Amino acid sequence: DTAVSQTPKYLVTQMGNDKSIKCEQNLGHDTMYWYKQDSKKFLKIMFSYNNKELIINETVPNRFSPKSPDKAHLNLHINSLELGDSAVYFCASSPGTGGLFFGEGSRLTVL
Amino acid sequence: GESVGLHLPTLSVQEGDNSIINCAYSNSASDYFIWYKQESGKGPQFIIDIRSNMDKRQGQRVTVLLNKTVKHLSLQIAATQPGDSAVYFCAENIESSASKIIFGSGTRLSIRP
């Protein structure tokens, strides 16, 4: 059983399009995150939700909108995609005290 | 500022030798530190963690050392194996109330046979 699963794994799209990435965790954790990893492998925190409430929003453009329908799901919707949005997006969950459990990543390529 | 820094992008080690990966952090209020391993095409995996009230913690073949005086963290891997090849990240929890975990820039560990 995959603990943190995200779909799709790969996404190729044109500039200006809107796309979503979905994430689900079956660990029973209260906290979920989105991180962006650029081509130099730098991992940057974007958002964090605790039990469906937004608790961290790191100066991410408004084109990025996370949504948490319940504490096991955290989706990421991106409007008007730009070239600079190309990256690997990682979902993660945490029990609150302790480290993060990551999904396998969703590689977004904007053409 | 908020930063966890790794200055060396690549470390090459002979198989069987010990590896030491270093990390400098800047937030003296951070109370929790973690090392992650990321293999190609996968998400980061938890290796070992340490809280700020400790200076050393050991796992299986791995040891983390924390020096709060100079804000330095290190990961030691004993008897490095080919399967240890990966990018290693240190991370720190800079806001314990929000579990805000930020990452350093990563070190690629490559193993020479």
PDB file of C-alpha atoms in Angstrom:
ATOM      1  CA  ASP A   1       0.000   0.000   0.000  1.00  0.00           C
ATOM      2  CA  THR A   2       1.351   3.402  -0.988  1.00  0.00           C
ATOM      3  CA  ALA A   3       1.369   5.735   2.004  1.00  0.00           C
ATOM      4  CA  VAL A   4       1.378   9.035   0.086  1.00  0.00           C
ATOM      5  CA  SER A   5       0.217   8.816  -3.506  1.00  0.00           C
ATOM      6  CA  GLN A   6       0.017  11.597  -6.015  1.00  0.00           C
ATOM      7  CA  THR A   7      -1.310  11.716  -9.562  1.00  0.00           C
ATOM      8  CA  PRO A   8      -0.376  12.221 -12.256  1.00  0.00           C
ATOM      9  CA  LYS A   9       3.272  11.241 -12.114  1.00  0.00           C
ATOM     10  CA  TYR A  10       4.005  13.136 -15.323  1.00  0.00           C
ATOM     11  CA  LEU A  11       2.232  16.118 -16.788  1.00  0.00           C
ATOM     12  CA  VAL A  12       3.161  17.900 -20.016  1.00  0.00           C
ATOM     13  CA  THR A  13       1.122  20.917 -20.987  1.00  0.00           C
ATOM     14  CA  GLN A  14       1.171  24.227 -22.859  1.00  0.00           C
ATOM     15  CA  MET A  15       1.686  27.642 -21.333  1.00  0.00           C
ATOM     16  CA  GLY A  16      -1.546  29.247 -20.249  1.00  0.00           C
ATOM     17  CA  ASN A  17      -3.324  25.995 -19.445  1.00  0.00           C
ATOM     18  CA  ASP A  18      -4.787  25.053 -16.076  1.00  0.00           C
ATOM     19  CA  LYS A  19      -3.834  21.766 -14.437  1.00  0.00           C
ATOM     20  CA  SER A  20      -4.325  19.908 -11.171  1.00  0.00           C
ATOM     21  CA  ILE A  21      -2.264  17.442  -9.170  1.00  0.00           C
ATOM     22  CA  LYS A  22      -3.945  15.231  -6.619  1.00  0.00           C
ATOM     23  CA  CYS A  23      -2.532  13.792  -3.410  1.00  0.00           C
ATOM     24  CA  GLU A  24      -3.848  11.273  -0.939  1.00  0.00           C
ATOM     25  CA  GLN A  25      -2.332   9.826   2.218  1.00  0.00           C
ATOM     26  CA  ASN A  26      -3.489   6.758   4.117  1.00  0.00           C
ATOM     27  CA  LEU A  27      -1.269   7.298   7.167  1.00  0.00           C
ATOM     28  CA  GLY A  28      -3.904   9.053   9.233  1.00  0.00           C
ATOM     29  CA  HIS A  29      -1.747  12.189   9.467  1.00  0.00           C
ATOM     30  CA  ASP A  30      -3.292  15.553  10.183  1.00  0.00           C
ATOM     31  CA  THR A  31      -0.782  17.668   8.254  1.00  0.00           C
ATOM     32  CA  MET A  32      -0.118  17.688   4.513  1.00  0.00           C
ATOM     33  CA  TYR A  33       2.243  19.726   2.358  1.00  0.00           C
ATOM     34  CA  TRP A  34       3.175  20.697  -1.142  1.00  0.00           C
ATOM     35  CA  TYR A  35       6.831  21.216  -2.013  1.00  0.00           C
ATOM     36  CA  LYS A  36       8.339  22.293  -5.329  1.00  0.00           C
ATOM     37  CA  GLN A  37      11.677  20.851  -6.454  1.00  0.00           C
ATOM     38  CA  ASP A  38      13.480  22.749  -9.182  1.00  0.00           C
ATOM     39  CA  SER A  39      16.032  21.528 -11.703  1.00  0.00           C
ATOM     40  CA  LYS A  40      18.834  22.066  -9.174  1.00  0.00           C
ATOM     41  CA  LYS A  41      17.066  19.754  -6.720  1.00  0.00           C
ATOM     42  CA  PHE A  42      16.202  22.578  -4.338  1.00  0.00           C
ATOM     43  CA  LEU A  43      13.062  21.725  -2.340  1.00  0.00           C
ATOM     44  CA  LYS A  44      10.906  24.692  -1.460  1.00  0.00           C
ATOM     45  CA  ILE A  45       7.872  24.551   0.777  1.00  0.00           C
ATOM     46  CA  MET A  46       4.723  25.945  -0.827  1.00  0.00           C
ATOM     47  CA  PHE A  47       1.740  25.123   1.364  1.00  0.00           C
ATOM     48  CA  SER A  48       0.784  23.208   4.451  1.00  0.00           C
ATOM     49  CA  TYR A  49      -2.632  22.173   5.682  1.00  0.00           C
ATOM     50  CA  ASN A  50      -3.528  20.857   9.096  1.00  0.00           C
ATOM     51  CA  ASN A  51      -6.823  19.018   9.248  1.00  0.00           C
ATOM     52  CA  LYS A  52      -8.130  20.884   6.180  1.00  0.00           C
ATOM     53  CA  GLU A  53      -6.982  24.294   7.430  1.00  0.00           C
ATOM     54  CA  LEU A  54      -4.285  26.262   5.605  1.00  0.00           C
ATOM     55  CA  ILE A  55      -1.420  26.947   8.011  1.00  0.00           C
ATOM     56  CA  ILE A  56       1.536  27.723   5.739  1.00  0.00           C
ATOM     57  CA  ASN A  57       1.396  29.735   2.523  1.00  0.00           C
ATOM     58  CA  GLU A  58       4.861  30.612   1.299  1.00  0.00           C
ATOM     59  CA  THR A  59       4.657  33.601  -1.065  1.00  0.00           C
ATOM     60  CA  VAL A  60       3.358  31.381  -3.825  1.00  0.00           C
ATOM     61  CA  PRO A  61       1.668  33.152  -6.783  1.00  0.00           C
ATOM     62  CA  ASN A  62      -2.112  33.294  -6.649  1.00  0.00           C
ATOM     63  CA  ARG A  63      -2.209  31.055  -9.702  1.00  0.00           C
ATOM     64  CA  PHE A  64      -1.506  28.186  -7.295  1.00  0.00           C
ATOM     65  CA  SER A  65      -4.501  27.163  -5.241  1.00  0.00           C
ATOM     66  CA  PRO A  66      -4.396  24.219  -2.854  1.00  0.00           C
ATOM     67  CA  LYS A  67      -7.579  22.510  -1.760  1.00  0.00           C
ATOM     68  CA  SER A  68      -8.059  20.023   1.031  1.00  0.00           C
ATOM     69  CA  PRO A  69     -11.488  18.349   0.903  1.00  0.00           C
ATOM     70  CA  ASP A  70     -10.568  16.237   3.941  1.00  0.00           C
ATOM     71  CA  LYS A  71      -7.447  15.612   5.971  1.00  0.00           C
ATOM     72  CA  ALA A  72      -6.395  12.678   3.784  1.00  0.00           C
ATOM     73  CA  HIS A  73      -6.372  14.702   0.560  1.00  0.00           C
ATOM     74  CA  LEU A  74      -4.537  17.799  -0.586  1.00  0.00           C
ATOM     75  CA  ASN A  75      -4.823  18.816  -4.213  1.00  0.00           C
ATOM     76  CA  LEU A  76      -2.943  21.519  -6.075  1.00  0.00           C
ATOM     77  CA  HIS A  77      -4.528  23.484  -8.885  1.00  0.00           C
ATOM     78  CA  ILE A  78      -2.417  25.731 -11.070  1.00  0.00           C
ATOM     79  CA  ASN A  79      -3.950  28.367 -13.362  1.00  0.00           C
ATOM     80  CA  SER A  80      -2.353  30.004 -16.380  1.00  0.00           C
ATOM     81  CA  LEU A  81       0.729  27.849 -16.341  1.00  0.00           C
ATOM     82  CA  GLU A  82       4.088  29.518 -17.030  1.00  0.00           C
ATOM     83  CA  LEU A  83       7.415  28.088 -18.169  1.00  0.00           C
ATOM     84  CA  GLY A  84       8.860  28.678 -14.707  1.00  0.00           C
ATOM     85  CA  ASP A  85       6.272  26.375 -13.179  1.00  0.00           C
ATOM     86  CA  SER A  86       8.103  23.399 -14.679  1.00  0.00           C
ATOM     87  CA  ALA A  87       9.358  21.374 -11.730  1.00  0.00           C
ATOM     88  CA  VAL A  88       8.679  18.273  -9.701  1.00  0.00           C
ATOM     89  CA  TYR A  89       5.921  18.818  -7.171  1.00  0.00           C
ATOM     90  CA  PHE A  90       5.985  16.686  -4.048  1.00  0.00           C
ATOM     91  CA  CYS A  91       3.158  16.058  -1.682  1.00  0.00           C
ATOM     92  CA  ALA A  92       4.037  15.067   1.873  1.00  0.00           C
ATOM     93  CA  SER A  93       2.259  14.300   5.113  1.00  0.00           C
ATOM     94  CA  SER A  94       3.325  14.483   8.723  1.00  0.00           C
ATOM     95  CA  PRO A  95       1.946  13.284  12.047  1.00  0.00           C
ATOM     96  CA  GLY A  96       2.727  16.755  13.417  1.00  0.00           C
ATOM     97  CA  THR A  97       5.688  15.761  15.525  1.00  0.00           C
ATOM     98  CA  GLY A  98       8.327  14.164  13.426  1.00  0.00           C
ATOM     99  CA  GLY A  99       9.400  14.145   9.833  1.00  0.00           C
ATOM    100  CA  LEU A 100       7.678  14.210   6.499  1.00  0.00           C
ATOM    101  CA  PHE A 101       6.503  11.286   4.410  1.00  0.00           C
ATOM    102  CA  PHE A 102       6.755  12.124   0.726  1.00  0.00           C
ATOM    103  CA  GLY A 103       4.955  10.942  -2.353  1.00  0.00           C
ATOM    104  CA  GLU A 104       6.852   9.955  -5.483  1.00  0.00           C
ATOM    105  CA  GLY A 105       6.463  13.364  -7.092  1.00  0.00           C
ATOM    106  CA  SER A 106       4.641  14.792 -10.101  1.00  0.00           C
ATOM    107  CA  ARG A 107       6.875  16.094 -12.857  1.00  0.00           C
ATOM    108  CA  LEU A 108       5.263  19.072 -14.551  1.00  0.00           C
ATOM    109  CA  THR A 109       6.647  20.260 -17.871  1.00  0.00           C
ATOM    110  CA  VAL A 110       5.273  23.466 -19.342  1.00  0.00           C
ATOM    111  CA  LEU A 111       6.003  24.005 -23.047  1.00  0.00           C
TER     112      LEU A 111
ATOM    113  CA  GLY B   1      17.127  34.491   7.556  1.00  0.00           C
ATOM    114  CA  GLU B   2      15.513  31.178   6.822  1.00  0.00           C
ATOM    115  CA  SER B   3      18.102  28.945   5.304  1.00  0.00           C
ATOM    116  CA  VAL B   4      19.606  25.558   5.706  1.00  0.00           C
ATOM    117  CA  GLY B   5      22.747  25.336   3.658  1.00  0.00           C
ATOM    118  CA  LEU B   6      24.767  22.634   2.063  1.00  0.00           C
ATOM    119  CA  HIS B   7      27.722  24.036   0.159  1.00  0.00           C
ATOM    120  CA  LEU B   8      29.030  20.944  -1.649  1.00  0.00           C
ATOM    121  CA  PRO B   9      26.862  19.583  -4.392  1.00  0.00           C
ATOM    122  CA  THR B  10      28.806  16.322  -4.837  1.00  0.00           C
ATOM    123  CA  LEU B  11      30.695  13.954  -2.562  1.00  0.00           C
ATOM    124  CA  SER B  12      32.564  10.938  -3.999  1.00  0.00           C
ATOM    125  CA  VAL B  13      33.405   8.106  -1.603  1.00  0.00           C
ATOM    126  CA  GLN B  14      35.081   4.738  -1.983  1.00  0.00           C
ATOM    127  CA  GLU B  15      32.789   1.808  -1.341  1.00  0.00           C
ATOM    128  CA  GLY B  16      33.305   0.567   2.207  1.00  0.00           C
ATOM    129  CA  ASP B  17      34.587   3.900   3.500  1.00  0.00           C
ATOM    130  CA  ASN B  18      32.635   6.180   5.806  1.00  0.00           C
ATOM    131  CA  SER B  19      30.806   9.188   4.373  1.00  0.00           C
ATOM    132  CA  ILE B  20      30.277  12.481   6.126  1.00  0.00           C
ATOM    133  CA  ILE B  21      27.803  14.996   4.787  1.00  0.00           C
ATOM    134  CA  ASN B  22      27.716  18.400   6.416  1.00  0.00           C
ATOM    135  CA  CYS B  23      25.058  21.045   6.748  1.00  0.00           C
ATOM    136  CA  ALA B  24      24.968  24.547   8.195  1.00  0.00           C
ATOM    137  CA  TYR B  25      21.719  26.004   9.426  1.00  0.00           C
ATOM    138  CA  SER B  26      20.976  29.605  10.287  1.00  0.00           C
ATOM    139  CA  ASN B  27      17.894  29.534  12.507  1.00  0.00           C
ATOM    140  CA  SER B  28      19.020  29.122  16.090  1.00  0.00           C
ATOM    141  CA  ALA B  29      15.393  28.671  17.185  1.00  0.00           C
ATOM    142  CA  SER B  30      14.969  25.471  15.161  1.00  0.00           C
ATOM    143  CA  ASP B  31      14.160  22.581  17.465  1.00  0.00           C
ATOM    144  CA  TYR B  32      14.139  19.601  15.154  1.00  0.00           C
ATOM    145  CA  PHE B  33      16.393  18.448  12.346  1.00  0.00           C
ATOM    146  CA  ILE B  34      16.046  15.682   9.812  1.00  0.00           C
ATOM    147  CA  TRP B  35      18.158  14.024   7.143  1.00  0.00           C
ATOM    148  CA  TYR B  36      16.524  12.778   3.972  1.00  0.00           C
ATOM    149  CA  LYS B  37      17.770  10.591   1.153  1.00  0.00           C
ATOM    150  CA  GLN B  38      16.428  11.073  -2.354  1.00  0.00           C
ATOM    151  CA  GLU B  39      17.085   8.462  -5.010  1.00  0.00           C
ATOM    152  CA  SER B  40      16.639   9.246  -8.671  1.00  0.00           C
ATOM    153  CA  GLY B  41      12.991   9.544  -9.660  1.00  0.00           C
ATOM    154  CA  LYS B  42      11.712   9.154  -6.108  1.00  0.00           C
ATOM    155  CA  GLY B  43      10.554  11.293  -3.262  1.00  0.00           C
ATOM    156  CA  PRO B  44      12.813  12.121  -0.307  1.00  0.00           C
ATOM    157  CA  GLN B  45      12.947   9.381   2.328  1.00  0.00           C
ATOM    158  CA  PHE B  46      13.428   9.925   6.028  1.00  0.00           C
ATOM    159  CA  ILE B  47      16.793   8.632   7.292  1.00  0.00           C
ATOM    160  CA  ILE B  48      17.252   9.944  10.801  1.00  0.00           C
ATOM    161  CA  ASP B  49      16.239  12.883  12.947  1.00  0.00           C
ATOM    162  CA  ILE B  50      17.462  14.690  16.019  1.00  0.00           C
ATOM    163  CA  ARG B  51      15.918  17.157  18.425  1.00  0.00           C
ATOM    164  CA  SER B  52      17.711  20.234  19.624  1.00  0.00           C
ATOM    165  CA  ASN B  53      18.122  18.859  23.159  1.00  0.00           C
ATOM    166  CA  MET B  54      20.451  16.161  21.822  1.00  0.00           C
ATOM    167  CA  ASP B  55      23.851  16.326  20.152  1.00  0.00           C
ATOM    168  CA  LYS B  56      24.107  12.840  18.723  1.00  0.00           C
ATOM    169  CA  ARG B  57      21.764  10.143  17.543  1.00  0.00           C
ATOM    170  CA  GLN B  58      22.576   6.803  15.985  1.00  0.00           C
ATOM    171  CA  GLY B  59      20.641   4.604  13.634  1.00  0.00           C
ATOM    172  CA  GLN B  60      21.551   1.632  11.565  1.00  0.00           C
ATOM    173  CA  ARG B  61      24.860   2.606   9.879  1.00  0.00           C
ATOM    174  CA  VAL B  62      23.962   6.283  10.222  1.00  0.00           C
ATOM    175  CA  THR B  63      24.763   8.851  12.865  1.00  0.00           C
ATOM    176  CA  VAL B  64      23.596  12.429  13.062  1.00  0.00           C
ATOM    177  CA  LEU B  65      25.594  15.005  14.994  1.00  0.00           C
ATOM    178  CA  LEU B  66      24.224  18.368  16.023  1.00  0.00           C
ATOM    179  CA  ASN B  67      26.437  21.246  17.133  1.00  0.00           C
ATOM    180  CA  LYS B  68      24.179  24.081  18.191  1.00  0.00           C
ATOM    181  CA  THR B  69      27.068  26.347  19.091  1.00  0.00           C
ATOM    182  CA  VAL B  70      28.114  26.666  15.474  1.00  0.00           C
ATOM    183  CA  LYS B  71      24.750  25.677  13.994  1.00  0.00           C
ATOM    184  CA  HIS B  72      26.117  22.632  12.231  1.00  0.00           C
ATOM    185  CA  LEU B  73      24.569  19.290  11.426  1.00  0.00           C
ATOM    186  CA  SER B  74      26.281  16.263   9.958  1.00  0.00           C
ATOM    187  CA  LEU B  75      25.285  12.854   8.685  1.00  0.00           C
ATOM    188  CA  GLN B  76      27.763  10.028   8.942  1.00  0.00           C
ATOM    189  CA  ILE B  77      27.213   6.861   6.950  1.00  0.00           C
ATOM    190  CA  ALA B  78      29.346   3.904   7.954  1.00  0.00           C
ATOM    191  CA  ALA B  79      30.710   1.415   5.415  1.00  0.00           C
ATOM    192  CA  THR B  80      29.164   3.181   2.440  1.00  0.00           C
ATOM    193  CA  GLN B  81      27.468   0.883  -0.049  1.00  0.00           C
ATOM    194  CA  PRO B  82      26.412   1.366  -3.687  1.00  0.00           C
ATOM    195  CA  GLY B  83      22.805   1.632  -2.514  1.00  0.00           C
ATOM    196  CA  ASP B  84      23.739   4.754  -0.585  1.00  0.00           C
ATOM    197  CA  SER B  85      24.147   6.676  -3.838  1.00  0.00           C
ATOM    198  CA  ALA B  86      21.572   9.454  -3.724  1.00  0.00           C
ATOM    199  CA  VAL B  87      21.072  13.125  -2.961  1.00  0.00           C
ATOM    200  CA  TYR B  88      21.027  13.846   0.755  1.00  0.00           C
ATOM    201  CA  PHE B  89      19.175  16.769   2.278  1.00  0.00           C
ATOM    202  CA  CYS B  90      19.235  18.206   5.730  1.00  0.00           C
ATOM    203  CA  ALA B  91      16.062  19.888   6.887  1.00  0.00           C
ATOM    204  CA  GLU B  92      15.033  21.901   9.903  1.00  0.00           C
ATOM    205  CA  ASN B  93      11.747  22.703  11.561  1.00  0.00           C
ATOM    206  CA  ILE B  94      11.855  26.468  11.878  1.00  0.00           C
ATOM    207  CA  GLU B  95       8.334  26.891  13.271  1.00  0.00           C
ATOM    208  CA  SER B  96       7.414  24.035  15.557  1.00  0.00           C
ATOM    209  CA  SER B  97       3.837  25.265  15.999  1.00  0.00           C
ATOM    210  CA  ALA B  98       3.249  25.004  12.251  1.00  0.00           C
ATOM    211  CA  SER B  99       5.678  22.153  11.494  1.00  0.00           C
ATOM    212  CA  LYS B 100       7.378  24.344   8.926  1.00  0.00           C
ATOM    213  CA  ILE B 101      10.198  22.197   7.586  1.00  0.00           C
ATOM    214  CA  ILE B 102      12.667  23.763   5.194  1.00  0.00           C
ATOM    215  CA  PHE B 103      15.377  22.010   3.239  1.00  0.00           C
ATOM    216  CA  GLY B 104      18.998  22.633   2.436  1.00  0.00           C
ATOM    217  CA  SER B 105      20.298  22.510  -1.109  1.00  0.00           C
ATOM    218  CA  GLY B 106      21.337  18.855  -1.100  1.00  0.00           C
ATOM    219  CA  THR B 107      24.569  16.876  -1.531  1.00  0.00           C
ATOM    220  CA  ARG B 108      24.926  14.189  -4.146  1.00  0.00           C
ATOM    221  CA  LEU B 109      26.764  11.153  -2.788  1.00  0.00           C
ATOM    222  CA  SER B 110      28.419   8.944  -5.381  1.00  0.00           C
ATOM    223  CA  ILE B 111      30.153   5.677  -4.557  1.00  0.00           C
ATOM    224  CA  ARG B 112      33.347   4.525  -6.277  1.00  0.00           C
ATOM    225  CA  PRO B 113      33.690   0.740  -6.582  1.00  0.00           C
TER     226      PRO B 113
END
